[in-house]
Amino acid sequence: MEKRVSKSKHGLRGCVVIPSDKSISHRSVMFTSLAKGKSIINNFSDGADCISTLNLFRQLGINIEYTGEKTLTVNSSGILKYPEQDLNCGNSGTTMRLCSGILASRDFDTVLYGDESLSKRPMKRVIDPLMAMGADIQSNDYKAPLRIKGKNLTGIVYNSPLASAQVKSCILLAGLNADGKTTVTEPYLSRNHTELMLKYMGADIAVNGNSVSISRSKLEPAVIDIAGDISSAAFFIAAGLIVPNSEIILKNVGLNPTRNGIINVVKRMGGNIEILSENTTSGEIVGDIKVHYSELNSCEISGADIPGLIDELPVIALISTQARGRTVIKDAQDLRKKESDRISTVATALKSLGANVEEQSDGFIINGKTNLTGGVELETFHDHRLAMTYYIAGLISKSEILIKDFEWVNTSFPEFETLINKLYS
C-alpha cells in the first residue's frame, strides 16, 4: 500500500490515547502462560508482532481467549505442550529470541521460524549463551529457522557484550527453568520489563546495578494492566516538536526509566515537553505527556543513552534535522541489525528529503536546521518504524512524499494514521 503525505498547514492539536506497549504485551502472554492458574491481561496490543506471540502460545497448548476488545483471559496449567506444527514468529524478533529461552528447557523439540525479514536477523546473540547453559539449537548459520531440542539446563554467569533486553530476557527465561542460579551482566542497563514482570509474578529474581540474577521459580497468575507504548508515542512526540503550531497530549504512556530516553534527549535539546501525571500500574510507571512545538538545539546521543531509545533513533534522527547545530548519534551499531539496516536506510531517506546527514558506522552526524524538500518516493524495507518516521517527515516537507509498503505500520501500530488524523479534527 502506498501512502501520500503532505505538509501540515495548521499544526496538530488535541489529545490521543497511545496504544498498548508492545514489549509488555509480548511478555504478558509469555509469562502468564507459564503460570498455573487464571490470569487477566488488560489493554493487550493488537499489533501483528504481539498476535504472533499469542498464536504461538496457543499452539503450545495454552487457553487464551479475548474476553473484551483488548482483554485476554489466560488459563494455564503452567505446562507447555508439544506443538503439532512449527512455530511461526512472523516478523517478531522479540517472539523468537525470548521464546528460544523458554523452549530450550522443555521436554519436547520445536522449530521457530519467521518471515523473510526475521529470517535475516542475527540469532547468535541468544544461541551462544543458551548453548553454554546446555541447550541444543541448530540454525541456518545463526539465523532462523531455529531447531530447538529440549534439554535440562544449568545456570550460568553471562557477561553480555551488548546491552540488549531481548538477549537478557532470553537468558533469564532459560534460567527460570534451569538448575542453579543464572546471572546476566550488561555494559549498560537495557529495558527492564522482564525483570519487573517476573518480580511482579513471584519469581526468585534480584537486580544489582547492571546485573540481574534468577533461580528456578514458579510464576503466580496475575492481573496485568498494560500502559501505552512509549516507542509508539515517540512519533507523536516528534510531530508535536517539529510541526509548527502543534500542541499534543499523549495519555497513558509507559514511563519506565529504561525506556524514556527520548524524553531525556528531547529535554536536552530544549524541547517543550512535560509529564502531567504519574502512577504505578502492574509494576510499571505510567503517565501523561504534553508536547509543544519547539525551537530545538543539537546534542550528542551515545553510550548509556542508546539502550533506552534504540527503537526511537530513526525518528530522533528526523527530529535532529530540525535542531540548530551538529547532532551526533553514535554507539548505535545495533541499528544495522533491526528489521532493516536503520542507519543506512534512515540516512539515505533523510538526505533524499534535503537533510544534511552523514552516515557513520555506528550512527549519524546531522547538521541542522534544514528545511525538508520532500517530493520523493521512500522505501520502507518492511520496517514499521521507518514507515512512521517518514510519515512524520512528510508533515514538514515542502512537497508531498510517497511512502511505499506503508502497511508495515500494522506490525506494531495499526492505529497510527487514525490517531494522527484525530489531531487534525
Short mmCIF file of C-alpha atoms in Angstrom, two decimals:
data_model
loop_
_atom_site.label_atom_id
_atom_site.label_comp_id
_atom_site.label_asym_id
_atom_site.label_seq_id
_atom_site.Cartn_x
_atom_site.Cartn_y
_atom_site.Cartn_z
CA MET A 1 0.00 0.00 0.00
CA GLU A 2 1.34 3.40 -0.98
CA LYS A 3 0.76 6.40 1.28
CA ARG A 4 0.99 10.03 0.20
CA VAL A 5 1.73 12.57 2.93
CA SER A 6 1.51 16.36 2.59
CA LYS A 7 2.72 19.21 4.74
CA SER A 8 0.55 20.08 7.75
CA LYS A 9 -0.99 23.52 7.24
CA HIS A 10 -2.28 24.28 10.73
CA GLY A 11 -0.34 22.03 13.13
CA LEU A 12 -1.51 19.10 15.22
CA ARG A 13 -3.60 19.76 18.32
CA GLY A 14 -5.51 17.61 20.75
CA CYS A 15 -5.31 14.53 22.94
CA VAL A 16 -4.80 10.88 21.97
CA VAL A 17 -4.55 7.64 23.93
CA ILE A 18 -1.40 5.79 22.94
CA PRO A 19 -2.00 2.08 22.24
CA SER A 20 -0.61 -0.78 24.24
CA ASP A 21 3.09 -1.29 24.89
CA LYS A 22 4.35 -3.98 22.54
CA SER A 23 7.23 -5.16 24.74
CA ILE A 24 4.99 -5.60 27.77
CA SER A 25 2.24 -7.24 25.68
CA HIS A 26 4.67 -9.91 24.44
CA ARG A 27 5.86 -10.65 27.95
CA SER A 28 2.39 -10.68 29.48
CA VAL A 29 1.30 -13.59 27.26
CA MET A 30 4.59 -15.47 27.67
CA PHE A 31 4.77 -15.18 31.45
CA THR A 32 1.10 -15.82 32.24
CA SER A 33 1.31 -18.91 30.01
CA LEU A 34 4.00 -20.22 32.38
CA ALA A 35 1.91 -19.51 35.50
CA LYS A 36 -0.53 -22.16 36.69
CA GLY A 37 -3.99 -20.64 37.02
CA LYS A 38 -6.08 -17.82 35.58
CA SER A 39 -4.53 -14.50 34.58
CA ILE A 40 -6.09 -11.38 33.09
CA ILE A 41 -4.29 -9.11 30.61
CA ASN A 42 -5.87 -5.70 30.04
CA ASN A 43 -5.09 -3.45 27.05
CA PHE A 44 -3.21 -6.08 25.04
CA SER A 45 -1.59 -4.80 21.83
CA ASP A 46 -3.28 -5.70 18.55
CA GLY A 47 -0.06 -5.23 16.56
CA ALA A 48 0.90 -8.14 14.33
CA ASP A 49 4.05 -8.93 16.32
CA CYS A 50 2.13 -9.44 19.56
CA ILE A 51 -0.52 -11.52 17.79
CA SER A 52 2.35 -13.78 16.65
CA THR A 53 3.26 -14.36 20.30
CA LEU A 54 -0.38 -15.00 21.27
CA ASN A 55 -0.87 -17.55 18.48
CA LEU A 56 2.42 -19.27 19.28
CA PHE A 57 1.40 -19.94 22.88
CA ARG A 58 -2.00 -21.20 21.77
CA GLN A 59 -0.05 -23.73 19.67
CA LEU A 60 1.81 -24.67 22.85
CA GLY A 61 -1.48 -25.67 24.47
CA ILE A 62 -2.34 -22.55 26.44
CA ASN A 63 -6.01 -21.49 26.60
CA ILE A 64 -6.00 -17.77 25.72
CA GLU A 65 -9.29 -16.06 24.94
CA TYR A 66 -10.43 -12.50 24.27
CA THR A 67 -12.97 -11.57 26.94
CA GLY A 68 -13.09 -7.92 25.88
CA GLU A 69 -11.89 -5.83 22.95
CA LYS A 70 -8.31 -5.78 24.25
CA THR A 71 -8.67 -8.02 27.32
CA LEU A 72 -7.24 -11.54 27.39
CA THR A 73 -8.01 -14.30 29.85
CA VAL A 74 -5.20 -16.83 30.12
CA ASN A 75 -6.00 -20.19 31.69
CA SER A 76 -2.83 -22.22 32.00
CA SER A 77 -1.75 -25.48 33.60
CA GLY A 78 1.73 -23.98 33.78
CA ILE A 79 2.94 -26.71 31.41
CA LEU A 80 3.66 -26.15 27.74
CA LYS A 81 2.69 -28.90 25.32
CA TYR A 82 4.37 -30.22 22.19
CA PRO A 83 3.13 -28.23 19.17
CA GLU A 84 1.83 -30.19 16.20
CA GLN A 85 3.38 -27.68 13.78
CA ASP A 86 6.45 -25.46 13.59
CA LEU A 87 6.05 -22.17 15.46
CA ASN A 88 5.66 -19.06 13.32
CA CYS A 89 7.15 -15.89 14.87
CA GLY A 90 6.13 -13.70 11.92
CA ASN A 91 8.23 -10.53 11.86
CA SER A 92 8.85 -10.51 15.61
CA GLY A 93 12.41 -10.76 16.88
CA THR A 94 11.10 -10.47 20.44
CA THR A 95 8.95 -13.58 19.95
CA MET A 96 11.77 -15.64 18.50
CA ARG A 97 14.52 -14.61 20.91
CA LEU A 98 12.52 -14.77 24.14
CA CYS A 99 10.74 -17.99 23.21
CA SER A 100 14.11 -19.58 22.47
CA GLY A 101 14.93 -19.17 26.15
CA ILE A 102 11.57 -20.56 27.25
CA LEU A 103 11.60 -23.57 24.91
CA ALA A 104 15.24 -24.62 25.33
CA SER A 105 14.46 -26.41 28.62
CA ARG A 106 11.16 -28.11 27.73
CA ASP A 107 10.76 -31.88 27.34
CA PHE A 108 9.99 -31.66 23.62
CA ASP A 109 11.53 -30.35 20.42
CA THR A 110 10.38 -27.27 18.50
CA VAL A 111 11.17 -25.25 15.40
CA LEU A 112 10.90 -21.45 15.40
CA TYR A 113 10.67 -19.71 12.04
CA GLY A 114 9.70 -16.27 10.75
CA ASP A 115 9.09 -14.18 7.67
CA GLU A 116 11.76 -13.14 5.16
CA SER A 117 12.84 -10.15 7.22
CA LEU A 118 13.11 -12.03 10.53
CA SER A 119 14.99 -14.85 8.83
CA LYS A 120 17.85 -12.42 8.10
CA ARG A 121 18.23 -11.18 11.68
CA PRO A 122 21.08 -12.36 13.95
CA MET A 123 20.32 -15.09 16.49
CA LYS A 124 23.89 -15.92 17.55
CA ARG A 125 23.49 -13.46 20.42
CA VAL A 126 20.94 -15.78 22.07
CA ILE A 127 22.11 -19.14 20.72
CA ASP A 128 25.60 -18.91 22.23
CA PRO A 129 24.55 -18.23 25.86
CA LEU A 130 21.74 -20.80 25.65
CA MET A 131 24.16 -23.45 24.43
CA ALA A 132 26.50 -22.52 27.28
CA MET A 133 23.60 -23.47 29.57
CA GLY A 134 23.32 -26.87 27.85
CA ALA A 135 20.79 -26.09 25.12
CA ASP A 136 20.78 -27.95 21.80
CA ILE A 137 19.96 -25.49 18.99
CA GLN A 138 20.51 -25.89 15.26
CA SER A 139 20.22 -22.88 12.97
CA ASN A 140 20.82 -21.60 9.47
CA ASP A 141 24.24 -20.03 10.09
CA TYR A 142 22.92 -18.47 13.34
CA LYS A 143 19.71 -17.33 11.66
CA ALA A 144 16.18 -18.71 11.61
CA PRO A 145 14.76 -21.27 11.46
CA LEU A 146 15.90 -22.41 14.90
CA ARG A 147 15.56 -26.11 15.71
CA ILE A 148 15.49 -26.48 19.48
CA LYS A 149 15.82 -29.86 21.20
CA GLY A 150 14.63 -29.59 24.78
CA LYS A 151 17.34 -30.25 27.37
CA ASN A 152 17.94 -29.83 31.09
CA LEU A 153 19.73 -26.50 31.51
CA THR A 154 22.22 -25.27 34.09
CA GLY A 155 22.54 -21.65 35.18
CA ILE A 156 25.50 -19.57 34.03
CA VAL A 157 27.16 -16.24 34.73
CA TYR A 158 26.98 -14.34 31.46
CA ASN A 159 28.69 -11.05 30.67
CA SER A 160 26.77 -9.77 27.68
CA PRO A 161 28.86 -7.89 25.10
CA LEU A 162 25.85 -5.70 24.28
CA ALA A 163 23.01 -4.09 26.19
CA SER A 164 20.01 -5.94 24.78
CA ALA A 165 16.74 -6.57 26.55
CA GLN A 166 16.00 -9.45 24.18
CA VAL A 167 19.29 -11.20 24.98
CA LYS A 168 18.94 -10.57 28.70
CA SER A 169 15.33 -11.73 28.73
CA CYS A 170 16.09 -14.88 26.75
CA ILE A 171 18.76 -15.94 29.26
CA LEU A 172 16.61 -15.08 32.29
CA LEU A 173 13.69 -17.08 30.90
CA ALA A 174 16.01 -20.04 30.37
CA GLY A 175 17.25 -19.56 33.94
CA LEU A 176 13.67 -19.60 35.22
CA ASN A 177 13.63 -23.35 34.48
CA ALA A 178 17.32 -24.20 34.95
CA ASP A 179 19.35 -25.77 37.76
CA GLY A 180 21.25 -23.28 39.92
CA LYS A 181 21.45 -19.52 39.56
CA THR A 182 21.68 -17.59 36.29
CA THR A 183 23.25 -14.12 36.23
CA VAL A 184 23.37 -11.68 33.31
CA THR A 185 25.51 -8.53 33.36
CA GLU A 186 25.21 -5.84 30.67
CA PRO A 187 27.59 -3.00 29.75
CA TYR A 188 24.61 -0.62 30.13
CA LEU A 189 21.18 -1.24 31.57
CA SER A 190 18.69 -2.20 28.82
CA ARG A 191 14.91 -2.05 29.21
CA ASN A 192 13.83 -3.99 32.29
CA HIS A 193 10.22 -5.04 31.61
CA THR A 194 11.19 -8.70 32.03
CA GLU A 195 12.69 -8.16 35.47
CA LEU A 196 9.74 -6.09 36.67
CA MET A 197 7.10 -8.53 35.43
CA LEU A 198 8.91 -11.61 36.71
CA LYS A 199 9.20 -10.00 40.14
CA TYR A 200 5.53 -8.96 39.99
CA MET A 201 4.62 -12.60 39.31
CA GLY A 202 6.73 -14.01 42.14
CA ALA A 203 9.99 -15.12 40.52
CA ASP A 204 13.17 -15.51 42.58
CA ILE A 205 14.95 -12.61 40.91
CA ALA A 206 17.37 -9.95 42.14
CA VAL A 207 18.81 -6.87 40.44
CA ASN A 208 22.16 -5.30 41.32
CA GLY A 209 23.09 -2.41 39.05
CA ASN A 210 23.57 -3.75 35.53
CA SER A 211 23.40 -7.36 36.75
CA VAL A 212 20.31 -9.48 37.31
CA SER A 213 20.14 -12.99 38.78
CA ILE A 214 17.35 -15.56 38.69
CA SER A 215 16.85 -19.05 40.12
CA ARG A 216 14.34 -21.73 39.19
CA SER A 217 10.90 -20.34 40.04
CA LYS A 218 7.19 -20.96 39.68
CA LEU A 219 5.28 -17.92 38.46
CA GLU A 220 1.97 -16.94 40.01
CA PRO A 221 -1.02 -15.90 37.88
CA ALA A 222 -1.67 -12.16 37.82
CA VAL A 223 -3.74 -9.28 36.54
CA ILE A 224 -1.57 -7.22 34.19
CA ASP A 225 -2.64 -3.74 33.04
CA ILE A 226 -0.59 -2.62 30.04
CA ALA A 227 0.21 1.06 29.51
CA GLY A 228 0.72 2.85 26.20
CA ASP A 229 3.92 2.18 24.28
CA ILE A 230 6.47 4.99 24.51
CA SER A 231 8.05 3.73 21.28
CA SER A 232 4.70 4.43 19.60
CA ALA A 233 4.35 7.73 21.47
CA ALA A 234 7.74 8.77 20.06
CA PHE A 235 6.25 9.54 16.65
CA PHE A 236 3.67 11.84 18.23
CA ILE A 237 6.34 13.45 20.41
CA ALA A 238 8.31 14.12 17.23
CA ALA A 239 5.27 15.56 15.45
CA GLY A 240 4.44 17.81 18.38
CA LEU A 241 8.00 19.14 18.50
CA ILE A 242 8.66 19.78 14.80
CA VAL A 243 5.27 20.53 13.18
CA PRO A 244 4.66 24.28 13.70
CA ASN A 245 1.68 25.34 15.85
CA SER A 246 1.33 21.90 17.44
CA GLU A 247 0.29 21.08 20.99
CA ILE A 248 -0.42 17.43 21.84
CA ILE A 249 -1.31 15.50 24.99
CA LEU A 250 -0.49 11.77 24.99
CA LYS A 251 -2.47 9.74 27.53
CA ASN A 252 -1.48 6.63 29.48
CA VAL A 253 2.14 6.28 28.31
CA GLY A 254 4.64 3.94 29.95
CA LEU A 255 7.43 5.96 31.58
CA ASN A 256 9.77 3.15 32.59
CA PRO A 257 13.18 4.79 33.25
CA THR A 258 14.88 2.23 30.99
CA ARG A 259 12.59 3.24 28.10
CA ASN A 260 12.10 7.01 28.41
CA GLY A 261 15.39 8.02 26.81
CA ILE A 262 13.60 10.00 24.13
CA ILE A 263 12.09 12.27 26.78
CA ASN A 264 15.51 12.90 28.32
CA VAL A 265 17.07 13.63 24.92
CA VAL A 266 14.25 15.96 23.88
CA LYS A 267 14.69 17.93 27.11
CA ARG A 268 18.45 18.21 26.42
CA MET A 269 17.57 19.61 23.01
CA GLY A 270 15.35 22.27 24.60
CA GLY A 271 12.07 20.63 23.69
CA ASN A 272 8.92 21.83 25.42
CA ILE A 273 7.75 18.53 26.90
CA GLU A 274 6.29 17.83 30.33
CA ILE A 275 4.90 14.93 32.33
CA LEU A 276 1.43 15.81 33.58
CA SER A 277 0.85 12.88 35.93
CA GLU A 278 2.47 9.66 37.10
CA ASN A 279 1.30 6.47 38.78
CA THR A 280 2.42 2.84 39.05
CA THR A 281 0.44 0.07 37.36
CA SER A 282 1.43 -3.63 37.45
CA GLY A 283 4.94 -2.62 38.49
CA GLU A 284 5.39 -0.05 35.70
CA ILE A 285 5.40 3.78 35.86
CA VAL A 286 2.66 5.33 33.70
CA GLY A 287 1.72 8.95 32.95
CA ASP A 288 0.51 11.59 30.50
CA ILE A 289 2.85 13.64 28.29
CA LYS A 290 2.30 17.15 26.91
CA VAL A 291 4.32 18.28 23.88
CA HIS A 292 4.54 21.75 22.23
CA TYR A 293 6.21 22.83 19.01
CA SER A 294 9.74 23.88 19.99
CA GLU A 295 12.90 25.55 18.75
CA LEU A 296 15.45 22.78 19.24
CA ASN A 297 19.21 22.67 19.68
CA SER A 298 21.63 19.87 18.80
CA CYS A 299 23.14 17.40 21.27
CA GLU A 300 25.18 14.19 21.41
CA ILE A 301 23.41 10.87 21.89
CA SER A 302 25.75 8.00 22.77
CA GLY A 303 26.86 5.36 25.25
CA ALA A 304 24.41 4.78 28.07
CA ASP A 305 21.76 6.80 26.19
CA ILE A 306 21.40 4.19 23.46
CA PRO A 307 19.70 1.18 25.14
CA GLY A 308 16.87 3.39 26.44
CA LEU A 309 15.97 4.73 22.98
CA ILE A 310 17.34 2.28 20.42
CA ASP A 311 13.94 1.84 18.75
CA GLU A 312 13.32 5.59 18.70
CA LEU A 313 16.58 6.54 16.94
CA PRO A 314 15.09 6.75 13.41
CA VAL A 315 12.55 9.35 14.50
CA ILE A 316 15.13 11.06 16.74
CA ALA A 317 17.31 11.42 13.63
CA LEU A 318 14.36 13.15 11.96
CA ILE A 319 13.91 15.44 14.98
CA SER A 320 17.62 16.28 14.79
CA THR A 321 17.23 17.64 11.25
CA GLN A 322 15.09 20.38 12.82
CA ALA A 323 17.58 21.24 15.59
CA ARG A 324 20.15 24.03 15.29
CA GLY A 325 23.74 22.80 15.21
CA ARG A 326 25.51 19.44 14.89
CA THR A 327 23.79 16.42 16.41
CA VAL A 328 25.92 13.28 16.83
CA ILE A 329 24.30 9.87 17.31
CA LYS A 330 26.87 7.13 17.93
CA ASP A 331 27.41 3.75 19.65
CA ALA A 332 24.22 2.58 17.89
CA GLN A 333 25.71 -0.02 15.55
CA ASP A 334 22.95 -2.47 16.55
CA LEU A 335 20.59 -0.36 14.41
CA ARG A 336 22.09 -2.15 11.42
CA LYS A 337 20.60 -5.45 12.65
CA LYS A 338 16.98 -4.42 13.05
CA GLU A 339 14.12 -5.05 10.59
CA SER A 340 16.29 -3.12 8.16
CA ASP A 341 19.74 -1.53 8.35
CA ARG A 342 18.26 1.53 10.03
CA ILE A 343 21.48 3.54 9.81
CA SER A 344 21.79 3.22 6.05
CA THR A 345 18.07 3.44 5.27
CA VAL A 346 17.38 6.45 7.51
CA ALA A 347 20.46 8.36 6.34
CA THR A 348 19.60 7.75 2.69
CA ALA A 349 15.96 8.77 3.16
CA LEU A 350 16.71 11.94 5.10
CA LYS A 351 19.32 13.03 2.57
CA SER A 352 16.82 12.49 -0.24
CA LEU A 353 14.45 14.80 1.66
CA GLY A 354 17.09 17.53 1.76
CA ALA A 355 18.60 16.98 5.21
CA ASN A 356 22.32 17.31 5.91
CA VAL A 357 23.12 13.81 7.20
CA GLU A 358 26.40 11.91 7.31
CA GLU A 359 26.16 8.14 7.75
CA GLN A 360 28.62 6.70 10.29
CA SER A 361 29.40 3.05 11.04
CA ASP A 362 27.56 3.35 14.36
CA GLY A 363 25.13 6.20 13.80
CA PHE A 364 24.72 9.62 12.20
CA ILE A 365 26.04 13.17 12.15
CA ILE A 366 23.18 15.56 11.41
CA ASN A 367 23.65 19.26 10.73
CA GLY A 368 20.55 21.40 11.17
CA LYS A 369 18.27 23.13 10.97
CA THR A 370 17.27 22.19 7.43
CA ASN A 371 14.01 22.64 5.54
CA LEU A 372 12.93 19.28 4.14
CA THR A 373 12.06 19.47 0.46
CA GLY A 374 10.06 16.27 0.00
CA GLY A 375 8.92 15.35 -3.49
CA VAL A 376 10.39 11.83 -3.30
CA GLU A 377 9.34 8.19 -3.02
CA LEU A 378 10.63 6.37 0.06
CA GLU A 379 11.06 2.63 0.60
CA THR A 380 10.15 1.15 3.99
CA PHE A 381 12.07 -2.12 3.56
CA HIS A 382 9.36 -3.97 5.54
CA ASP A 383 10.23 -1.78 8.56
CA HIS A 384 7.34 -0.30 10.52
CA ARG A 385 9.42 2.35 12.29
CA LEU A 386 10.76 3.68 9.01
CA ALA A 387 7.22 3.96 7.63
CA MET A 388 6.06 6.05 10.60
CA THR A 389 9.21 8.17 10.67
CA TYR A 390 8.74 9.06 7.01
CA TYR A 391 5.09 9.91 7.62
CA ILE A 392 6.10 12.48 10.26
CA ALA A 393 8.75 13.81 7.86
CA GLY A 394 6.02 14.33 5.28
CA LEU A 395 4.16 16.62 7.67
CA ILE A 396 7.01 19.18 7.49
CA SER A 397 8.23 18.66 3.89
CA LYS A 398 7.66 21.34 1.27
CA SER A 399 6.34 18.86 -1.31
CA GLU A 400 4.34 15.68 -0.93
CA ILE A 401 6.19 12.43 -0.26
CA LEU A 402 5.12 8.92 -1.20
CA ILE A 403 5.81 6.05 1.20
CA LYS A 404 5.85 2.56 -0.30
CA ASP A 405 4.56 -0.52 1.57
CA PHE A 406 3.09 1.64 4.31
CA GLU A 407 1.04 -1.32 5.58
CA TRP A 408 4.07 -2.43 7.62
CA VAL A 409 2.96 0.01 10.33
CA ASN A 410 0.46 -2.71 11.28
CA THR A 411 3.35 -4.71 12.72
CA SER A 412 3.30 -2.52 15.83
CA PHE A 413 0.84 0.37 15.43
CA PRO A 414 -2.24 -0.27 13.26
CA GLU A 415 -3.99 2.77 14.79
CA PHE A 416 -1.18 5.16 13.79
CA GLU A 417 -2.84 7.09 10.95
CA THR A 418 -6.24 7.15 12.66
CA LEU A 419 -4.71 8.87 15.69
CA ILE A 420 -2.74 11.31 13.54
CA ASN A 421 -5.94 12.26 11.71
CA LYS A 422 -7.67 12.82 15.05
CA LEU A 423 -5.19 15.62 15.75
CA TYR A 424 -6.35 17.44 12.62
CA SER A 425 -10.01 17.50 13.69
#
